[in-house]
Tab-separated table of C-alpha atoms and ligand atoms in Angstrom:
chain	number	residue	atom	x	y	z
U	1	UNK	CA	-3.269	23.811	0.910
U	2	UNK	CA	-3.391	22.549	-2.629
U	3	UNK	CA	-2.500	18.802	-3.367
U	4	UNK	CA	0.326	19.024	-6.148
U	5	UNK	CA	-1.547	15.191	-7.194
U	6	UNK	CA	-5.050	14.423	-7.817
U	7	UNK	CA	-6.491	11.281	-9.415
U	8	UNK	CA	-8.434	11.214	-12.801
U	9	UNK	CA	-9.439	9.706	-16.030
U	10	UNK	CA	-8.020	10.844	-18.847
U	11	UNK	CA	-8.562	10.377	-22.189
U	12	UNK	CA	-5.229	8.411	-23.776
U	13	UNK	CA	-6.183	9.769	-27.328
U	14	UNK	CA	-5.095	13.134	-26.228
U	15	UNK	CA	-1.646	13.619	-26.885
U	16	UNK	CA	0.769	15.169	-24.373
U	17	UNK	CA	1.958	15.301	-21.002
U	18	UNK	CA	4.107	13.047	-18.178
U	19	UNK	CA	4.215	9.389	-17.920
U	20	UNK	CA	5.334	6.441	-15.941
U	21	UNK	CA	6.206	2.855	-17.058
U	22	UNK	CA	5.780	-0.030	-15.414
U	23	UNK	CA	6.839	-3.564	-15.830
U	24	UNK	CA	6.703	-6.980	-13.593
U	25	UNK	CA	10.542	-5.312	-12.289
U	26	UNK	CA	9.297	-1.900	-11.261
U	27	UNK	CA	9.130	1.461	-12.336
U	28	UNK	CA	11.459	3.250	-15.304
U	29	UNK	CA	13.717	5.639	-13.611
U	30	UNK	CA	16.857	7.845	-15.121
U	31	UNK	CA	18.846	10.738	-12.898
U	32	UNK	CA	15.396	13.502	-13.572
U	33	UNK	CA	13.313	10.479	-11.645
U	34	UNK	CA	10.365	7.954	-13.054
U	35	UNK	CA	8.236	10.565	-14.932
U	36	UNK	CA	9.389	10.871	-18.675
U	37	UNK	CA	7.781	13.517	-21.319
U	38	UNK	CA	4.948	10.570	-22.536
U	39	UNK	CA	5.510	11.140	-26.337
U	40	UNK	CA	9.362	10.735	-25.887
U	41	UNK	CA	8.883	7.245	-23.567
U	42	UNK	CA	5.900	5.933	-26.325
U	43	UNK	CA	9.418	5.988	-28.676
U	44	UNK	CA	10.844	3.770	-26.887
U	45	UNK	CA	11.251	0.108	-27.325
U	46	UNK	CA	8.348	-1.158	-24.868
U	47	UNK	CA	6.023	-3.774	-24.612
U	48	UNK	CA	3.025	-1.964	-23.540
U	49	UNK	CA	0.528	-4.177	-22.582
U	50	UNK	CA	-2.082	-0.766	-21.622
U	51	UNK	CA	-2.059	2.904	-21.200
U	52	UNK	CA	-3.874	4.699	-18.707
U	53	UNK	CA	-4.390	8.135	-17.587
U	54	UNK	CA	-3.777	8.643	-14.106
U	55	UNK	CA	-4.583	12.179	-12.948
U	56	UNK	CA	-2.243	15.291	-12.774
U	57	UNK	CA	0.611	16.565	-11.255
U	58	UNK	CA	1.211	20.019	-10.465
U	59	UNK	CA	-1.444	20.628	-13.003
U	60	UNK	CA	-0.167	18.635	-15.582
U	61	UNK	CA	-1.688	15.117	-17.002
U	62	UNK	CA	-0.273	12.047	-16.034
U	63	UNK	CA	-0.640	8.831	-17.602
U	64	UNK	CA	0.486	4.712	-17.032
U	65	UNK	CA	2.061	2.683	-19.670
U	66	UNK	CA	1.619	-0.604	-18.116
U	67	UNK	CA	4.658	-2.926	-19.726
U	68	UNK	CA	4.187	-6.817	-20.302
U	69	UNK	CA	8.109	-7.412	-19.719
U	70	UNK	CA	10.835	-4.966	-18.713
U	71	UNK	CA	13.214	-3.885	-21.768
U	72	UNK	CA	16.674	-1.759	-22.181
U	73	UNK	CA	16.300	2.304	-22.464
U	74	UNK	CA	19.058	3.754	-22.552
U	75	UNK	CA	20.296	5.743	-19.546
U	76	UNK	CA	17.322	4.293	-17.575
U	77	UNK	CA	16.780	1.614	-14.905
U	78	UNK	CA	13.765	-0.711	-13.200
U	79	UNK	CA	12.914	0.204	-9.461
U	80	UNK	CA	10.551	-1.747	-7.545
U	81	UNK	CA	8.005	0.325	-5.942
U	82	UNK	CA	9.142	-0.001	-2.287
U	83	UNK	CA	12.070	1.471	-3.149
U	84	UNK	CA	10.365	4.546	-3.828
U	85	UNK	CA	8.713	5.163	-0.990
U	86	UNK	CA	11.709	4.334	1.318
U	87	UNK	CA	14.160	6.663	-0.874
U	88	UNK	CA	12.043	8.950	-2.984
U	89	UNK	CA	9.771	12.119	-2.868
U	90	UNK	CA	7.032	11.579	-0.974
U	91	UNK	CA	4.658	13.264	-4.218
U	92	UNK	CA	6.154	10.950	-6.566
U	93	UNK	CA	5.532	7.869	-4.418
U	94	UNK	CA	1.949	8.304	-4.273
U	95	UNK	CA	1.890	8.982	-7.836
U	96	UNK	CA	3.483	5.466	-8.575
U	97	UNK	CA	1.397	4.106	-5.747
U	98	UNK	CA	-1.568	5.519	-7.315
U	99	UNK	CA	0.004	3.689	-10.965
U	100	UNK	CA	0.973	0.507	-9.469
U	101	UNK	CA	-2.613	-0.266	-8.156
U	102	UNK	CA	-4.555	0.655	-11.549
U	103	UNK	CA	-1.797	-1.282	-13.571
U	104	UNK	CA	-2.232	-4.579	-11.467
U	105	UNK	CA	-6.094	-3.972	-11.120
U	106	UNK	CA	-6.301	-3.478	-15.046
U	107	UNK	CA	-4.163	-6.060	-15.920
U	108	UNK	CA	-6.028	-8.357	-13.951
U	109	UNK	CA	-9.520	-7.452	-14.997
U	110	UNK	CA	-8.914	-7.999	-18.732
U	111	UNK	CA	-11.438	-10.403	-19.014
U	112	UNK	CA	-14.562	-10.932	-17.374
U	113	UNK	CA	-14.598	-13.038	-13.879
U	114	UNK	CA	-18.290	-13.853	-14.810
U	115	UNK	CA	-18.287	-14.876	-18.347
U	116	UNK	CA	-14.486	-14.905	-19.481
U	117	UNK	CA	-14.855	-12.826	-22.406
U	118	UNK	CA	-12.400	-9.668	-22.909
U	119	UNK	CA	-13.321	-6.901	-20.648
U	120	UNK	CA	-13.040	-2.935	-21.958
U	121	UNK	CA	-11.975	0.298	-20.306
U	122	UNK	CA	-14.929	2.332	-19.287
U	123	UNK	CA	-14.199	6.013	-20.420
U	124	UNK	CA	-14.162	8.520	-17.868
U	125	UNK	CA	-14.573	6.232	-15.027
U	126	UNK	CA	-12.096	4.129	-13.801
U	127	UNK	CA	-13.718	0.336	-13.978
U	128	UNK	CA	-13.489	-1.747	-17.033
U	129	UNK	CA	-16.467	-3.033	-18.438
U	130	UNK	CA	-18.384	-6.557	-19.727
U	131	UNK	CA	-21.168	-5.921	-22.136
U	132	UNK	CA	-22.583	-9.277	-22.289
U	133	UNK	CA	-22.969	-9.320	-18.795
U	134	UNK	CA	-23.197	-5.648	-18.216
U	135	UNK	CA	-20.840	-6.074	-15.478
U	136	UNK	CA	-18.166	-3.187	-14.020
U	137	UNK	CA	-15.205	-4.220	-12.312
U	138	UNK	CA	-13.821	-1.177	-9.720
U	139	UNK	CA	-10.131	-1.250	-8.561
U	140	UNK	CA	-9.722	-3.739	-5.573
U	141	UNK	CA	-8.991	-2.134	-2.411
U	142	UNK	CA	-8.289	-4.784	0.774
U	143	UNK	CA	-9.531	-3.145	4.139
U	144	UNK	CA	-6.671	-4.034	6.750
U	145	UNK	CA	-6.282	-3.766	10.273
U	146	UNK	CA	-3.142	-2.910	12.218
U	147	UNK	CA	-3.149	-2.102	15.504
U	148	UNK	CA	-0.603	-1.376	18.303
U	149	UNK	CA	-1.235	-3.066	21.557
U	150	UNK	CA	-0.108	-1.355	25.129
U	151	UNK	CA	0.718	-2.103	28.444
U	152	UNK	CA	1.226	0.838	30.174
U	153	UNK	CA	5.119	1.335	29.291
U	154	UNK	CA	5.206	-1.716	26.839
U	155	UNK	CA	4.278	-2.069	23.303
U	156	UNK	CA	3.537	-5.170	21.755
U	157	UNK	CA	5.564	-5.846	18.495
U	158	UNK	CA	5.449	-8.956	16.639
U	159	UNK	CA	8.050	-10.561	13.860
U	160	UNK	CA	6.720	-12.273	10.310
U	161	UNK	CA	9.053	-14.459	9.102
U	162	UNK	CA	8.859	-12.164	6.073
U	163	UNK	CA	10.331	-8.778	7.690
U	164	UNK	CA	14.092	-7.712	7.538
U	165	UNK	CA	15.651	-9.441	10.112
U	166	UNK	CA	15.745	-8.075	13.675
U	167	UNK	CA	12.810	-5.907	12.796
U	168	UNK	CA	9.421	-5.622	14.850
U	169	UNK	CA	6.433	-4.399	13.822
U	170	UNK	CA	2.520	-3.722	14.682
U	171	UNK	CA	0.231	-7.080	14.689
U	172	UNK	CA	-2.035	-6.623	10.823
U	173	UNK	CA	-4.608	-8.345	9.294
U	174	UNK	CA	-7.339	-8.667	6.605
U	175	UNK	CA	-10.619	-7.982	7.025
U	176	UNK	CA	-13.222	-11.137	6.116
U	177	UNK	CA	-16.173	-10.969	4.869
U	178	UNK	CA	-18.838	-10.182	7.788
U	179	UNK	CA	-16.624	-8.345	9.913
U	180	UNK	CA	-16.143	-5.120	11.242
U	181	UNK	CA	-12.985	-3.241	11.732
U	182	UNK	CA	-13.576	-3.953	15.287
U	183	UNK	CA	-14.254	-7.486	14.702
U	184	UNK	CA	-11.504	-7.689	12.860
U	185	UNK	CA	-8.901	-6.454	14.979
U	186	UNK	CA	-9.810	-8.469	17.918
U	187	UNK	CA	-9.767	-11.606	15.385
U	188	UNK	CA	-6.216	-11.250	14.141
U	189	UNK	CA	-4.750	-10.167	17.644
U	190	UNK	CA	-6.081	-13.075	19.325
U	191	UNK	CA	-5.032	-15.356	16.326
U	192	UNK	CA	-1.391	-14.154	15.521
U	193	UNK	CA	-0.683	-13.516	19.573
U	194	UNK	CA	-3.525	-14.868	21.763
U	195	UNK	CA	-4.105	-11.999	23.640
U	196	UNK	CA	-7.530	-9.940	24.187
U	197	UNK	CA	-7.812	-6.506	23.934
U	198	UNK	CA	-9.833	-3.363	24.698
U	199	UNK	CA	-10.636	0.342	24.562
U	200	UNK	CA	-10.020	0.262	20.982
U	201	UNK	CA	-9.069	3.421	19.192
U	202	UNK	CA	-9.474	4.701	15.952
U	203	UNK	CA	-6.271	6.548	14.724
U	204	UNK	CA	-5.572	6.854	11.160
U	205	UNK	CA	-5.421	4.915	7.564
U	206	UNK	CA	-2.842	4.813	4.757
U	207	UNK	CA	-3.509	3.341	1.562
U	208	UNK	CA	-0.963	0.242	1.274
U	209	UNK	CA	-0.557	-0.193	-2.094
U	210	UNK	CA	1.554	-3.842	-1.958
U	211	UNK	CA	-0.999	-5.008	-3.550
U	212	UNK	CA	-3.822	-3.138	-2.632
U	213	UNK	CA	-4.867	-3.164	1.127
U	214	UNK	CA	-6.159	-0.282	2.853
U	215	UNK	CA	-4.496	0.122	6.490
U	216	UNK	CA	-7.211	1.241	9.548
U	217	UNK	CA	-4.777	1.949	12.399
U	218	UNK	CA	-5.917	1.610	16.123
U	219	UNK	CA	-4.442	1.426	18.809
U	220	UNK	CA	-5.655	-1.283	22.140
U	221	UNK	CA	-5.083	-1.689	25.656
U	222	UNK	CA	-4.188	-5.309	26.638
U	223	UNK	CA	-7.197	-6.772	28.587
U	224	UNK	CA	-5.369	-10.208	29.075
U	225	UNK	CA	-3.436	-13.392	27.766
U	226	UNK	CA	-0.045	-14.969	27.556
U	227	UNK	CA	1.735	-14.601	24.486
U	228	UNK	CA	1.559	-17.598	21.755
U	229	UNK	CA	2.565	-17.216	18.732
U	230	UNK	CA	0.878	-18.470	15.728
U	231	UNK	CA	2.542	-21.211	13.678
U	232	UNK	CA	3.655	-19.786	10.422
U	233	UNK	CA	2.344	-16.318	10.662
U	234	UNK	CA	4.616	-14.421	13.229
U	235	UNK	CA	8.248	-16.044	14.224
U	236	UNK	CA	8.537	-14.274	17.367
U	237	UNK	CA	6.448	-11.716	19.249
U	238	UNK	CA	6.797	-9.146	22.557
U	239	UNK	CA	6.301	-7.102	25.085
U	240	UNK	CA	8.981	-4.304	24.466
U	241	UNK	CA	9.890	-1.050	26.877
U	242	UNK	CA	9.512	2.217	25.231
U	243	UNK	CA	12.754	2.758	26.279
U	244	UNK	CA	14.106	-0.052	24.749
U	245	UNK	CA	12.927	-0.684	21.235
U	246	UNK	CA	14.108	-2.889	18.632
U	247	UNK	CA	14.453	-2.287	14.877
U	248	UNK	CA	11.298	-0.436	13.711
U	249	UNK	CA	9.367	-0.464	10.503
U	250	UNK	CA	10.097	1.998	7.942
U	251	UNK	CA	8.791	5.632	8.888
U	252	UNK	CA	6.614	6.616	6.022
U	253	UNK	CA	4.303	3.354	7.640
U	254	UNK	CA	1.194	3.839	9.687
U	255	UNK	CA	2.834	0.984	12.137
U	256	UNK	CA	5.577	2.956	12.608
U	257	UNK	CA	3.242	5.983	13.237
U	258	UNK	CA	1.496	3.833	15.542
U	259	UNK	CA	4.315	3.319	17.628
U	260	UNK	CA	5.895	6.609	17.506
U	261	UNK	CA	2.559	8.321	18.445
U	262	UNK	CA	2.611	5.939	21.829
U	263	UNK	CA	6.589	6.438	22.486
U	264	UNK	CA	5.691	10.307	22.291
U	265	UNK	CA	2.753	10.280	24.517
U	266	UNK	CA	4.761	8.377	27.318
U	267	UNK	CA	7.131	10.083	26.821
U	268	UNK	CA	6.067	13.932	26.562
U	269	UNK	CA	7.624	14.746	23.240
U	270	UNK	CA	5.849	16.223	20.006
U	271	UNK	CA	3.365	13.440	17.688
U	272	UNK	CA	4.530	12.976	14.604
U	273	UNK	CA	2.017	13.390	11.573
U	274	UNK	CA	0.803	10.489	9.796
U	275	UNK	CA	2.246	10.585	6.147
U	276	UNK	CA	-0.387	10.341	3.316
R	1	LIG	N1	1.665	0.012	6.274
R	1	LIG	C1	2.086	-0.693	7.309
R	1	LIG	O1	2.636	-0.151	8.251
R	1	LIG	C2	1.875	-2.183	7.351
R	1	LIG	C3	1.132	-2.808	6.377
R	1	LIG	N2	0.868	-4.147	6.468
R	1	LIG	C4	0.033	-4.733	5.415
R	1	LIG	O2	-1.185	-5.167	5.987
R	1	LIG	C5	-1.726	-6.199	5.204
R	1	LIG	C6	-2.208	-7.323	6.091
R	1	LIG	O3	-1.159	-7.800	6.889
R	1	LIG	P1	-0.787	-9.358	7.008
R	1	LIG	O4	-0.225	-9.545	8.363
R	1	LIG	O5	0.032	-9.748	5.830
R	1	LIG	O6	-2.217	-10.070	6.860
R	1	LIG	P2	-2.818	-11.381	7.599
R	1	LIG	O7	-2.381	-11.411	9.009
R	1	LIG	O8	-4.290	-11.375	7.304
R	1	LIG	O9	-2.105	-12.624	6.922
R	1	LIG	C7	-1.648	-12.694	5.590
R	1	LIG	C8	-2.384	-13.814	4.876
R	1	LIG	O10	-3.689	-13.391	4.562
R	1	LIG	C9	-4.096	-13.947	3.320
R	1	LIG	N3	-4.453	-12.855	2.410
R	1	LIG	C10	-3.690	-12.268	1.482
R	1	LIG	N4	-4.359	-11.287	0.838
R	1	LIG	C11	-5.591	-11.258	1.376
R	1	LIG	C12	-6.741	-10.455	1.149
R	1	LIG	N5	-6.724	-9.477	0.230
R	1	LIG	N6	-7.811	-10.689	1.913
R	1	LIG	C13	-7.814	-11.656	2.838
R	1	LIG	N7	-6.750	-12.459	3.104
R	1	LIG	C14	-5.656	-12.258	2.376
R	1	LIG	C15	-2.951	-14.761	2.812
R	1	LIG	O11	-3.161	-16.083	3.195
R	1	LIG	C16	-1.760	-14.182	3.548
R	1	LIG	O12	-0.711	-15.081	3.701
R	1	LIG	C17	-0.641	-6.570	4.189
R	1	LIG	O13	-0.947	-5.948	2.974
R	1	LIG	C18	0.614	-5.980	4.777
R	1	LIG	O14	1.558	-5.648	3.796
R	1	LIG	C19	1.290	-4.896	7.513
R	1	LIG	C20	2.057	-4.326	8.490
R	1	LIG	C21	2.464	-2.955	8.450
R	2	LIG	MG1	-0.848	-10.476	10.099
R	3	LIG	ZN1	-18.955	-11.150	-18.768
C-alpha cells in the first residue's frame, strides 16, 4: 500500500502547490479543510514569520507558512491542532502534525543555542544551520514512555489534573538522559503510582506531536505495591475491572490502544490496529 503523505524538503522558490498556515491559534481552515492552493493563501493578509516545504500529498507538494499572529481571511477560521485529530481525516492530521512540529522546531531554532547569532535553513535537509559555529540543529523529538499496567482482570489508569474530567488514562513519562526505555518506564510508574512492575512488553509507538514527544507503548504486569499517588502529577489513580471502565482517552491515542488491546485479549474479541 502506498502512503497518500510522505515527508520532504522542498525548495520554497518553486512556485506551486498546497499549503497550510499556522499561527500561535491553530491551523487555517474553511468548509474544503486546512489545505489552500499556496499562491492563493500567499495573497492573503498574513504575517508569515517562515515558509517551509513539507513533503507531498497524494503526489502533490506541500508546504508550511508558519504565521507570527493569527489574522482575518475571509470565509476561514483558526483550529488548534487537537481538534484535528479528534474530528478530522486521519491523512490530514498527520500532515498538520507533521507542520506543527517543523513550525515550532523552526521557530525556535532561529538563532543559534551556542553562539546567539541568526541561524539559516539548510537546503534539502531539514536542520537549520550556524556558520560560525558550524553547528546543525535537527527537529526535537522527546522519547516517551506510556505503559498500561495489569492485574489479571484490572487495568491500572491514572488521572492528571490536566485531563477532561472523569477521564483515565495510561501512566506516561519522559525519558532522561541515561535511561533506557526500560529504565524509564519502571522510573515513572514507581514515581507517579509507587508500584513495581514486570514482564515488560514492547507494543507500539505514535509520534505525539503536542509538542514533540515520541510515545513507546508497553504494556507490564504488576509485580507489587500499594497505590500512592504523586503530589501534583496524577490527582487520582486505580485499579479498574475490564468490565467496568471509566471515561477513556481519545481513540486515535496509543493509551487508548493500550487499553483496548488488553480489554480485547480478556475478553476474546478482535485487536484493534494502532493508528499511525
Ligand atoms: N498519545 C497518548 O496516548 C498519550 C500521550 N502522552 C504524552 O506523553 C508525554 C509525557 O507524559 P507526561 O505524563 O506529561 O510526562 P511526565 O510524567 O514526564 O511529566 C510531565 C513533566 O515533565 C517535564 N517535561 C516536559 N517536557 C519534557 C521533556 N521534553 N523532557 C523531559 N521532561 C519534560 C515537565 O516538568 C512536565 O510537567 C506528554 O507529551 C503527553 O502529552 C501522555 C499520555 C497519553
Ligand atoms: Mg506522567
Ligand atoms: Zn552559533
Amino acid at each position: 500500500m502506498t502512503s497518500r503523505w510522505t515527508t520532504a524538503v522542498l525548495d520554497t522558490d518553486q512556485p506551486g502547490g498546497w499549503a497550510v498556515a499556522r499561527s500561535p491559534e491553530g491551523f487555517l481552515f474553511d468548509d474544503n479543510g486546512a489545505l489552500f492552493p499556496r499562491e492563493w493563501l500567499k495573497r492573503q493578509d498574513l504575517a508569515i514569520l517562515a515558509e517551509h516545504g513539507i513533503g507531498h500529498l497524494d503526489g502533490e507538494p506541500v508546504y508550511l507558512l508558519e504565521l507570527r499572529s493569527h489574522s482575518e481571511v475571509p470565509g476561514c477560521q483558526w483550529k488548534g491542532l487537537r481538534a484535528f485529530m479528534l474530528e478530522g481525516d486521519h491523512t490530514v492530521y498527520k500532515v498538520l502534525a507533521y507542520a506543527a512540529q517543523i513550525g515550532t522546531w523552526a521557530r525556535e531554532h532561529r538563532y543559534c543555542g551556542n553562539c546567539g547569532q541568526a541561524m539559516s535553513q539548510v537546503p534539502r535537509e531539514r536542520a537549520m544551520y550556524c556558520q560560525p559555529c558550524d553547528l546543525r540543529s535537527y527537529p526535537r523529538i522527546s522519547p516517551s514512555m506510556i505503559v498500561l499496567v495489569t492485574r489479571g482482570d484490572e487495568i491500572l489508569l491514572a488521572r492528571s489534573p490536566r485531563f477532561v474530567s472523569g477521564v483515565y488514562s495510561t501512566l506516561a513519562g519522559f525519558a532522561e538522559p541515561g535511561e533506557s526505555a526500560e529504565d524509564c518506564l519502571i522510573r515513572e510508574v514507581r514515581e507517579e503510582v509507587r508500584i513495581e512492575v514486570r514482564n515488560i512488553q514492547y507494543m507500539g509507538s505514535q509520534c505525539w506531536p503536542f509538542p514533540h514527544s515520541m510515545m513507546l507503548g508497553f504494556h507490564a504486569e504488576y509485580a507489587g505495591g500499594e497505590i500512592v499517588c504523586q503530589e501534583d502529577e496524577i490527582e487520582d489513580a486505580q485499579w479498574f475491572n475490564v468490565h467496568e471502565l471509566p471515561p477513556l482517552p481519545a481513540s486515535r491515542s496509543i493509551a487508548r490502544y493500550l487499553i483496548d488491546v488488553y480489554v480485547a485479549r480478556r475478553l476474546g474479541h478482535a485487536e484493534p490496529v494502532l493508528p499511525g
